[in-house]
Structure formats: C-alpha cells, structure tokens
Short mmCIF file of C-alpha atoms and ligand atoms in Angstrom, two decimals:
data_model
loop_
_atom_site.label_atom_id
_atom_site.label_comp_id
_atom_site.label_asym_id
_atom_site.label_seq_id
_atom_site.Cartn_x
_atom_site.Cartn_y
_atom_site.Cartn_z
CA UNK A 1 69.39 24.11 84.03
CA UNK A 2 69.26 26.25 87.02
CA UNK A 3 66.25 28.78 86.61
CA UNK A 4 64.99 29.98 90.32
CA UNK A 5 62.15 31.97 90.38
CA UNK A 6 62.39 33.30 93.95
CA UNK A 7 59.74 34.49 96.15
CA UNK A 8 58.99 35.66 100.03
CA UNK A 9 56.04 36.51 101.46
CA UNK A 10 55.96 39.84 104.16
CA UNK A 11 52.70 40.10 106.04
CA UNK A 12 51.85 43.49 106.99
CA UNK A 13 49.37 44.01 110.27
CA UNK A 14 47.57 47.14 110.80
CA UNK A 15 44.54 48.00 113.35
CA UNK A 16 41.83 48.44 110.55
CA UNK A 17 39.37 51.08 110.76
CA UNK A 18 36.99 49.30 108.78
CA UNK A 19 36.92 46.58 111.37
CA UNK A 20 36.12 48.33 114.39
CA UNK A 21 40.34 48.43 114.58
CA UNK A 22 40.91 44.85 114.59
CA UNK A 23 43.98 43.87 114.08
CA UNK A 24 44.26 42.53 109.93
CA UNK A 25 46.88 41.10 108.18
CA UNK A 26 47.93 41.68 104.28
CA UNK A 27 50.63 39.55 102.40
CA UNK A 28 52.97 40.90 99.77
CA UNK A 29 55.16 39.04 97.75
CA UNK A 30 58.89 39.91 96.86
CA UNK A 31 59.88 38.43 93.85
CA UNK A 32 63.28 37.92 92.11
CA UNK A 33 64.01 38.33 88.40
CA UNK A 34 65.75 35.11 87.95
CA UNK A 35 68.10 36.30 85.21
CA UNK A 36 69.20 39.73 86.52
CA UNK A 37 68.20 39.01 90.21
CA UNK A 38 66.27 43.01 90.04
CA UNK A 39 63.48 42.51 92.85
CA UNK A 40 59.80 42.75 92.45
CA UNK A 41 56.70 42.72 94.19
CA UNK A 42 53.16 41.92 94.45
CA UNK A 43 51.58 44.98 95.80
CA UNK A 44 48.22 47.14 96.68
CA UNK A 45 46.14 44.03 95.45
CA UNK A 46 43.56 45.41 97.77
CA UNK A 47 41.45 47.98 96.70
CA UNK A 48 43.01 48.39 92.84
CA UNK A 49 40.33 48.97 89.94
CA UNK A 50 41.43 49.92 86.99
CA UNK A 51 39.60 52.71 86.07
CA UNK A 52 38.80 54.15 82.63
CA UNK A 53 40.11 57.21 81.13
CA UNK A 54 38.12 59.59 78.57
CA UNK A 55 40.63 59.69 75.84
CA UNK A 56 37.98 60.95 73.26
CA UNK A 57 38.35 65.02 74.31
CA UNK A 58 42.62 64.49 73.29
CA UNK A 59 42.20 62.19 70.73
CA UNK A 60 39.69 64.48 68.77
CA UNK A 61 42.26 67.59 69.81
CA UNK A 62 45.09 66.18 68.53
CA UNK A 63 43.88 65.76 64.97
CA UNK A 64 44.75 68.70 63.80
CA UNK A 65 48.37 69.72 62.91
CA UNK A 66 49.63 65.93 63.72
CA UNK A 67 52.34 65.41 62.02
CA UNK A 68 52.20 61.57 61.25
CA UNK A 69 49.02 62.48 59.13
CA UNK A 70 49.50 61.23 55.94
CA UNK A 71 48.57 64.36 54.32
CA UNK A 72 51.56 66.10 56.24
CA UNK A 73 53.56 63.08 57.09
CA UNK A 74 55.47 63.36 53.93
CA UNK A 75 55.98 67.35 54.71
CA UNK A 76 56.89 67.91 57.58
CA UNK A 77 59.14 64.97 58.69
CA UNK A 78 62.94 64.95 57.90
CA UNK A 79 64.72 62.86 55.06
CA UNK A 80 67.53 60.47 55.81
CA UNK A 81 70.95 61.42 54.37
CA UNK A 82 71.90 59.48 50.99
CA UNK A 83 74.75 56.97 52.97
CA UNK A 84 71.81 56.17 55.45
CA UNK A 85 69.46 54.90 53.56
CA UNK A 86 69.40 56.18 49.91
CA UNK A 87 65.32 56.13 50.00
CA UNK A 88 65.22 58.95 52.42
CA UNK A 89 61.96 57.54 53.94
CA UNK A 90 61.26 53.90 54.52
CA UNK A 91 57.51 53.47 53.12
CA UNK A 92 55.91 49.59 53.54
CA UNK A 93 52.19 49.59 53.30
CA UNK A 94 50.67 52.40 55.24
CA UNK A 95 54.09 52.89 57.49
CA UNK A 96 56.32 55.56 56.67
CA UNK A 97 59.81 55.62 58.44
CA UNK A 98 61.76 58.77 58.78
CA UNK A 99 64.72 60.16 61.27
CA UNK A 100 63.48 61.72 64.61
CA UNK A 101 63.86 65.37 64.52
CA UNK A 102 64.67 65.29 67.88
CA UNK A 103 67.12 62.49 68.19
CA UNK A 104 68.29 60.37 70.67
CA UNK A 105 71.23 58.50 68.98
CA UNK A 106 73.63 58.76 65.92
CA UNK A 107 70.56 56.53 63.94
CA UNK A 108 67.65 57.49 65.51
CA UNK A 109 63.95 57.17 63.48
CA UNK A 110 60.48 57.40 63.99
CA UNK A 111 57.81 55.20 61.94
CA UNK A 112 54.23 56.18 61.29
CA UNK A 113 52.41 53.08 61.58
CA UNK A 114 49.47 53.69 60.20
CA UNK A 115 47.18 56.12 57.76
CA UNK A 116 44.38 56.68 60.74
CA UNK A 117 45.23 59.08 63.18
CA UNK A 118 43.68 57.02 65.98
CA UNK A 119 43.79 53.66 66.03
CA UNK A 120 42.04 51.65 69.19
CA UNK A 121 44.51 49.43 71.09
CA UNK A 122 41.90 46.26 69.74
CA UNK A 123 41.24 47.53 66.34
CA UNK A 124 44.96 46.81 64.68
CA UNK A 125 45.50 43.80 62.23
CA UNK A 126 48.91 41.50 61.54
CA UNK A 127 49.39 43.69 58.18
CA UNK A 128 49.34 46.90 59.67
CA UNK A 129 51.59 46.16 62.10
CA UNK A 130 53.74 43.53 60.23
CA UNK A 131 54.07 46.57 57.41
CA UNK A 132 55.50 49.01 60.46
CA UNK A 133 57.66 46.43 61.61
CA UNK A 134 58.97 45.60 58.19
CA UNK A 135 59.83 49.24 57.63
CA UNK A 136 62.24 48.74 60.70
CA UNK A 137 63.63 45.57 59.07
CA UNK A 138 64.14 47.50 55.84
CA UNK A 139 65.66 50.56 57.86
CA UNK A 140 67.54 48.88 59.72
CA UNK A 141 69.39 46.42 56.96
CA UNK A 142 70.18 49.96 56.04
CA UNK A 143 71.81 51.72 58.78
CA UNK A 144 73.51 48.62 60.32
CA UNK A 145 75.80 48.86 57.18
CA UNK A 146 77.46 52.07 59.22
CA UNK A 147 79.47 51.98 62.43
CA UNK A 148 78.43 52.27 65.81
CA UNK A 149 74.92 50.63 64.96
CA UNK A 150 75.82 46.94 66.83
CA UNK A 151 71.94 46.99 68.61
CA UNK A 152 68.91 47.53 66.19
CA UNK A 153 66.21 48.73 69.02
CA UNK A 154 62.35 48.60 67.69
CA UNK A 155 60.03 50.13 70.65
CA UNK A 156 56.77 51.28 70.97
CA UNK A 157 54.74 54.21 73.22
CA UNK A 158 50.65 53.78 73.19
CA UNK A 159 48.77 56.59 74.03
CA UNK A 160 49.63 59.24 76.46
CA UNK A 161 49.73 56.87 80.12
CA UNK A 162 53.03 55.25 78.31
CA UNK A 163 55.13 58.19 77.72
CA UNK A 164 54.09 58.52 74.27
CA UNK A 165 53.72 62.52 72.95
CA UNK A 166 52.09 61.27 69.90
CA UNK A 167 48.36 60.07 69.52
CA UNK A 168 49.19 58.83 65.91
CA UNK A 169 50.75 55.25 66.52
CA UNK A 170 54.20 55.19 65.74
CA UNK A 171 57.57 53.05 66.93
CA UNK A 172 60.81 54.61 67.77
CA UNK A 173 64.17 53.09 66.24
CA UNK A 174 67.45 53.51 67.40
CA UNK A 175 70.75 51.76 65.88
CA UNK A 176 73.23 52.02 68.44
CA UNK A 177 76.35 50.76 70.10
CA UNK A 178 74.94 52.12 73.52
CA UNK A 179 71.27 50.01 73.74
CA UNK A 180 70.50 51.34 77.60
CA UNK A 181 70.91 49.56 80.62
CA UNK A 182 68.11 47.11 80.79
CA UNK A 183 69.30 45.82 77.57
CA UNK A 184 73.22 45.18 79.07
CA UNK A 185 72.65 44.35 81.77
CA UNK A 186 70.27 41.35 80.63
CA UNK A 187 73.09 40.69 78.12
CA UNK A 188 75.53 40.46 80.84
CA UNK A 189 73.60 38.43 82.31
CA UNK A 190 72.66 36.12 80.21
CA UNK A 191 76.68 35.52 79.23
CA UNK A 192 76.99 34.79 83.39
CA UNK A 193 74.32 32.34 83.04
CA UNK A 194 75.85 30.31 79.83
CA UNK A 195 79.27 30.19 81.45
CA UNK A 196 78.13 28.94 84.56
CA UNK A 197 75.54 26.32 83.68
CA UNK A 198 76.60 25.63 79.94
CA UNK A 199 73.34 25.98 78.56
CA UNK A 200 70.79 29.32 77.17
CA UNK A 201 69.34 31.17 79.96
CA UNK A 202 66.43 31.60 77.05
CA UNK A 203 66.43 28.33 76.08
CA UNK A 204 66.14 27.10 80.18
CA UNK A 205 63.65 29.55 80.41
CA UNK A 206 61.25 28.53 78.11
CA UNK A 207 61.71 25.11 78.43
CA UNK A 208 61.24 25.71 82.71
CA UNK A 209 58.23 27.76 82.29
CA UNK A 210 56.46 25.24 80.01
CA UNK A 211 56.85 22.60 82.00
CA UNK A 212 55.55 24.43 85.21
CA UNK A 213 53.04 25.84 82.78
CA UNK A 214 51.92 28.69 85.50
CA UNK A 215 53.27 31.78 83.12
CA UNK A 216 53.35 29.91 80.08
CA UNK A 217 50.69 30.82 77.38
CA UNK A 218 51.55 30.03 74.05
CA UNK A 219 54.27 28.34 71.36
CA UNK A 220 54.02 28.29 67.96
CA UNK A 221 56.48 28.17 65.53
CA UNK A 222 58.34 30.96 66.14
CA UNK A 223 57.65 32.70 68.84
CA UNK A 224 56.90 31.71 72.64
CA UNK A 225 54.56 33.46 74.95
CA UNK A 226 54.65 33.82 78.39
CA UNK A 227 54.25 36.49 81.50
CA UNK A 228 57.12 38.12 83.18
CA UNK A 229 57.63 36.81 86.55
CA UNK A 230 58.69 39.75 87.58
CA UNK A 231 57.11 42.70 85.55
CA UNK A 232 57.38 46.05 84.97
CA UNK A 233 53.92 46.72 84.33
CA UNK A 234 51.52 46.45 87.62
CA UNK A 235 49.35 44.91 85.34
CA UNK A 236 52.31 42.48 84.42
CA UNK A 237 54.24 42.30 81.29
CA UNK A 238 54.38 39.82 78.59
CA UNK A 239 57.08 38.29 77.36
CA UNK A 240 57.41 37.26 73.53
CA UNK A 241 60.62 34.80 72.83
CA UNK A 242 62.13 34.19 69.72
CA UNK A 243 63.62 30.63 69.65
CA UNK A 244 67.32 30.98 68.05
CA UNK A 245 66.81 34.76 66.47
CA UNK A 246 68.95 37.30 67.82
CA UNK A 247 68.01 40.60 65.65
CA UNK A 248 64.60 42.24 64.24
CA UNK A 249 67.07 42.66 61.35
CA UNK A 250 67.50 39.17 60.00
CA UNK A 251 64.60 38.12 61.75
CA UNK A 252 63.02 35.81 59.34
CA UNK A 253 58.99 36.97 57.57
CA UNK A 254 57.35 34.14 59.04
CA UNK A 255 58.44 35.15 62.58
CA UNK A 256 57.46 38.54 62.04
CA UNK A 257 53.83 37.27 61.02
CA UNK A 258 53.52 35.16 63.89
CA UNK A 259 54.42 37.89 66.12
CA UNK A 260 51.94 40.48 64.66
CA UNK A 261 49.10 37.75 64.85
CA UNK A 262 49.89 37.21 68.49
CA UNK A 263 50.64 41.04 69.19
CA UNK A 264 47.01 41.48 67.71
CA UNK A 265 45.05 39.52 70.04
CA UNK A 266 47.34 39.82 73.16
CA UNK A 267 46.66 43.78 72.53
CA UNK A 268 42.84 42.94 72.21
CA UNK A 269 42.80 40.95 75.56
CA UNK A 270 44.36 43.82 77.20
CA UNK A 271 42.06 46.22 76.05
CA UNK A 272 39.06 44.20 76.92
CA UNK A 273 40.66 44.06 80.60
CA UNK A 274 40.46 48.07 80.31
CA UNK A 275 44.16 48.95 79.48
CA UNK A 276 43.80 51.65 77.16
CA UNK A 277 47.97 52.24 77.12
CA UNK A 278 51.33 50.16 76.45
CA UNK A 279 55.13 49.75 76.38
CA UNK A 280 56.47 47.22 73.70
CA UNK A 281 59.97 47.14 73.17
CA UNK A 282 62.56 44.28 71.80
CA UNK A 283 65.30 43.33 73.25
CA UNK A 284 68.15 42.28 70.79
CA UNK A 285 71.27 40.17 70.64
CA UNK A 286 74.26 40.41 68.30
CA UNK A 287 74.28 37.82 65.40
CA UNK A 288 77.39 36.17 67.27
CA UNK A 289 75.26 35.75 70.74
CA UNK A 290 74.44 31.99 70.40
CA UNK A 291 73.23 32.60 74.36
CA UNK A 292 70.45 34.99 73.65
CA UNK A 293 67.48 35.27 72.17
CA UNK A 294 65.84 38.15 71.05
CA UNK A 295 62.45 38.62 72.78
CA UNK A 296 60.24 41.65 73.40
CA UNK A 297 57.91 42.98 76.29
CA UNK A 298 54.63 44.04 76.10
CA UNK A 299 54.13 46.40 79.19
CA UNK A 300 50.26 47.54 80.08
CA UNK A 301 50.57 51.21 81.18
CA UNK A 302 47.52 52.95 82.43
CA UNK A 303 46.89 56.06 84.88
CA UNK A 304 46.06 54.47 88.87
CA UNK A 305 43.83 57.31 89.79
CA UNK A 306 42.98 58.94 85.81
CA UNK A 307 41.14 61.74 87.07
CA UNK A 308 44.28 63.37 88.73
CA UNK A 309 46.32 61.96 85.95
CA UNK A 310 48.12 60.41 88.88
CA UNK A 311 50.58 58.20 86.36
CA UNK A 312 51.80 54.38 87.40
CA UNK A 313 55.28 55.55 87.65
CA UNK A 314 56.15 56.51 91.02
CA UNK A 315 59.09 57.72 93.15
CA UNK A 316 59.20 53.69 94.08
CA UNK A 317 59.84 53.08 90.08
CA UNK A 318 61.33 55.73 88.81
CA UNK A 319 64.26 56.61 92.11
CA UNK A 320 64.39 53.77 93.59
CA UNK A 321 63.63 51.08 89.96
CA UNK A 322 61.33 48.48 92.10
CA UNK A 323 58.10 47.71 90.12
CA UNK A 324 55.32 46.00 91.95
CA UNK A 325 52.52 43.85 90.40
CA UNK A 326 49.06 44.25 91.30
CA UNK A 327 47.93 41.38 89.52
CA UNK A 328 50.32 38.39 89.38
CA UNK A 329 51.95 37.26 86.39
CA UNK A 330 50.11 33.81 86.62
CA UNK A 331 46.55 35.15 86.36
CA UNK A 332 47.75 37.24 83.98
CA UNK A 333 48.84 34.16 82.01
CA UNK A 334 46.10 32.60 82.78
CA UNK A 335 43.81 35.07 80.79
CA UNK A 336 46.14 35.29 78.08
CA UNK A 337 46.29 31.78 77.88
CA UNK A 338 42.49 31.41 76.85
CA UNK A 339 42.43 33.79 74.10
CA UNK A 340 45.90 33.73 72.41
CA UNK A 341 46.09 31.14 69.31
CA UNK A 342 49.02 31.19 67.18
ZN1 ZN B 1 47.80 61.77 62.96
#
C-alpha cells in the first residue's frame, strides 16, 4: 500500500494596501493527485463568495421549443438504427434515451431524464434518476454488443455554468473504444500502480482514506464516498467508488439505488451551499480490469463573478489543465459527511 497524498505550502508576501502597506503573507497549497501525479492547488481562499445567479429569466425562456419536452421529445429527437438497439428509443420511467443528433462518437446518445423541464439541483429523487441511469444500462447492454464500444461513458452537464446547452436535465452517453484522456490516463495509471505494489490503487485508496478519515464521508454497501484530494471543481469534487464493479453496464440494481440515494442528498447539500451547477461523469473499467474500479465524480460548477458571466474555467484550467481549490477537499468532506446517509 503506497498511497501519498503530497502537499507543499508557497507563502506569497505582498505590501497590502489595506494595511497601511504592511507587509502580509498568504499560503497556498500545491497538491499532488496521488494516482496520476496531475498537480493541484489551494487557491484565492481569500476573498471567494459564492455568489448567486438569477437562473429564473433562462429557465422560463427556454421552455418553449425545448426539445426534451415530452410533448416534442418523441418528435423531434432521432431513432436508433434496428442493429443498435431494435427499440429505437430507450424509455424507463420518465427517461427517454435517443442518439445525439450531433454526435460525438460512433454510439453517441442523449437521455431525457425527466418529464419537467426544470428540475432544481435539490428537488430530484433516487427513481428519477435511477430510471435515467437505467436507460443507460439498458442502452448500453445494447450497443456494447457492436465493435468499437470497449468504454460505456454515462456523464452529466447541470445547468448552463457546466457546459450544458440544455436546461432540460439530460446525460450524455458515449460507447467508445477512445474514452478521452482523463479516463486513460487514470487507467494507465492505475495498471502502474498494481504492478508495482501488487495490490488495487482503488482498493488502497479507500481503505487509506478511511482510516485517515479526513476526505472520507460515507460506505455503504456498494458504494464509497469521499472528496477528491485534488479536485477539479474549486468547490472540490466528490468522488463515488464502486467496490469490485468495473462497468455502469453490469453494474448490479442495488448499486445503482444506492448511488441515486446518495447522488440525491450529496446534490441537495451542494445546493444548500449555493451551487446551482454540476459535472458528474463515471469513469469505467473493462470487465477484465480486476485493478479498477469504476467510480464517478461529482464536480460543483458555478460562475466566480455571475454578473459578467465570468465562468470558473480559466486560461489556468483550460491551457495550462491546473485546477485550484478554493475550499479544501477536507471541509468539503466534512460537510458532506454530516448529511450523507446511505
Ligand atoms: Zn424541456
């Protein structure tokens, strides 16, 4: 068991104005990922509020002419070909699966998760979102049958502030032999890490985290919970393990409700915090990867200064790929902690 969750401290000194230009000094923290190594930092504690964003005006706007509606949804969204899937939609509950018109993959779908156009980050429940995610299972026990679909990717865009061109919840499905390069490289990775210390970088994670207990929140049967030492979120990311699964695909129904209970109220804390916005995405294995688990991240996304729509995602993340926290992953935890019950 070798898990090393690195850190430094930098101290920057400044003559501050605010103090008659005396001479102050503010810490940051670099962190290391201690799977991939990808650096991190605690950042711009100082002086961050997270400030609230009228949604209402785009939400109302959006109504009309969406086309996740379920009085369009079934009109204006494509059909899968017969060898795909021979249902031609995927329909579970209120979620409705269909290919992406505008397609990123071979196998690339969209699902509708639910019948209300707008639905508040704290006001889903474990069916609705167990149904959406059970349309993925269905889908992709479907296309997995057909080459070039080794990686069944399930991910999720909240609200505008996470990328998402949508108001109408919905998750985004690709089957692919090409699963993007946070996905490989973690898989590379994690293959490194079992050939060099004989042992799960998953399973040493989990077990390392619990016992230090500072980003651990929650275990239950089938899933673990616990904050990303080093996030991508500055309002740090969860991490949800899945002890011994490797795909969404053959992921069995009582993991599936135990994730959609905890989703529930992790996505309720969040949005009592003020996050109004959020990445999810899972991260698979292949059925023959006894090293990896399959976990997923749940990323809070929000704008830093909302009334310029001045977006998280700088020139710092999106040129140079260094995220920095400005709230640590162990408060974050630590919040989490209190509220989540699985
Ligand atoms: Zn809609």
């Amino acid at each position: 068991m070798a898990i090393r969750f690195e850190r430094r401290e930098k101290i920057a000194r400044y003559l501050d104005p605010r103090k008659d230009y005396a001479e102050v000094a503010v810490s940051c923290e670099i962190r290391r990922d201690p799977l991939t190594g990808r650096s991190g930092r605690v950042a711009h504690v100082l002086g961050f509020h997270l400030q609230p964003a009228n949604l209402a005006p785009l939400i109302e706007a959006s109504r009309a002419g969406c086309p996740f509606c379920p009085e369009r949804v079934l009109e204006v969204t494509p059909r899968f070909p017969a060898d795909v899937t021979p249902k031609g939609r995927v329909v579970c509950g209120e979620a409705v699966l269909f290919p992406n018109l505008a397609p990123y993959d071979e196998h690339s779908a969209v699902t509708a998760i639910s019948h209300e156009h707008y639905v508040p980050m704290d006001a889903f429940t474990p069916t609705l979102l167990y149904n959406a995610f059970e349309a993925c299972r269905m889908y992709f026990h479907d296309a997995q049958r057909l080459p070039g679909t080794t990686y069944a990717l399930a991910f999720w865009n909240y609200l505008p502030a996470s990328g998402g061109t949508q108001i109408h919840p919905h998750l985004q499905l690709f089957a692919t032999d090409t699963p993007g390069n946070a996905l490989e490289q973690e898989l590379d990775a994690s293959a490194r890490y079992q050939q060099a210390e004989g042992s799960s970088y998953w399973a040493d994670l989990l077990d390392t985290e619990e016992r230090l207990g500072e980003r651990f929140v929650a275990r239950g049967a089938h899933t673990a919970w616990l904050t990303a030492f080093v996030s991508e979120s500055l309002l740090t990311d969860t991490l949800i393990l899945f002890p011994g699964q490797r795909t969404i695909t053959d992921l069995p129904e009582a993991a599936l409700e135990e994730f959609c209970g905890g989703l529930v109220q992790a996505l309720r804390v969040l949005a009592a915090q003020g996050v109004y916005s959020f990445n999810l995405a899972f991260y698979p294995a292949t059925p023959d990867r006894t090293d990896v688990w399959l976990h997923a991240r749940l990323s809070p996304r929000v704008y830093m200064t909302p009334r310029f729509w001045g977006t998280d995602t700088s020139a710092l993340h999106h040129l140079y790929n260094e995220h920095f926290m400005v709230r640590t992953p162990e408060s974050a935890a630590s919040a989490l902690r209190e509220a989540l019950r699985l």
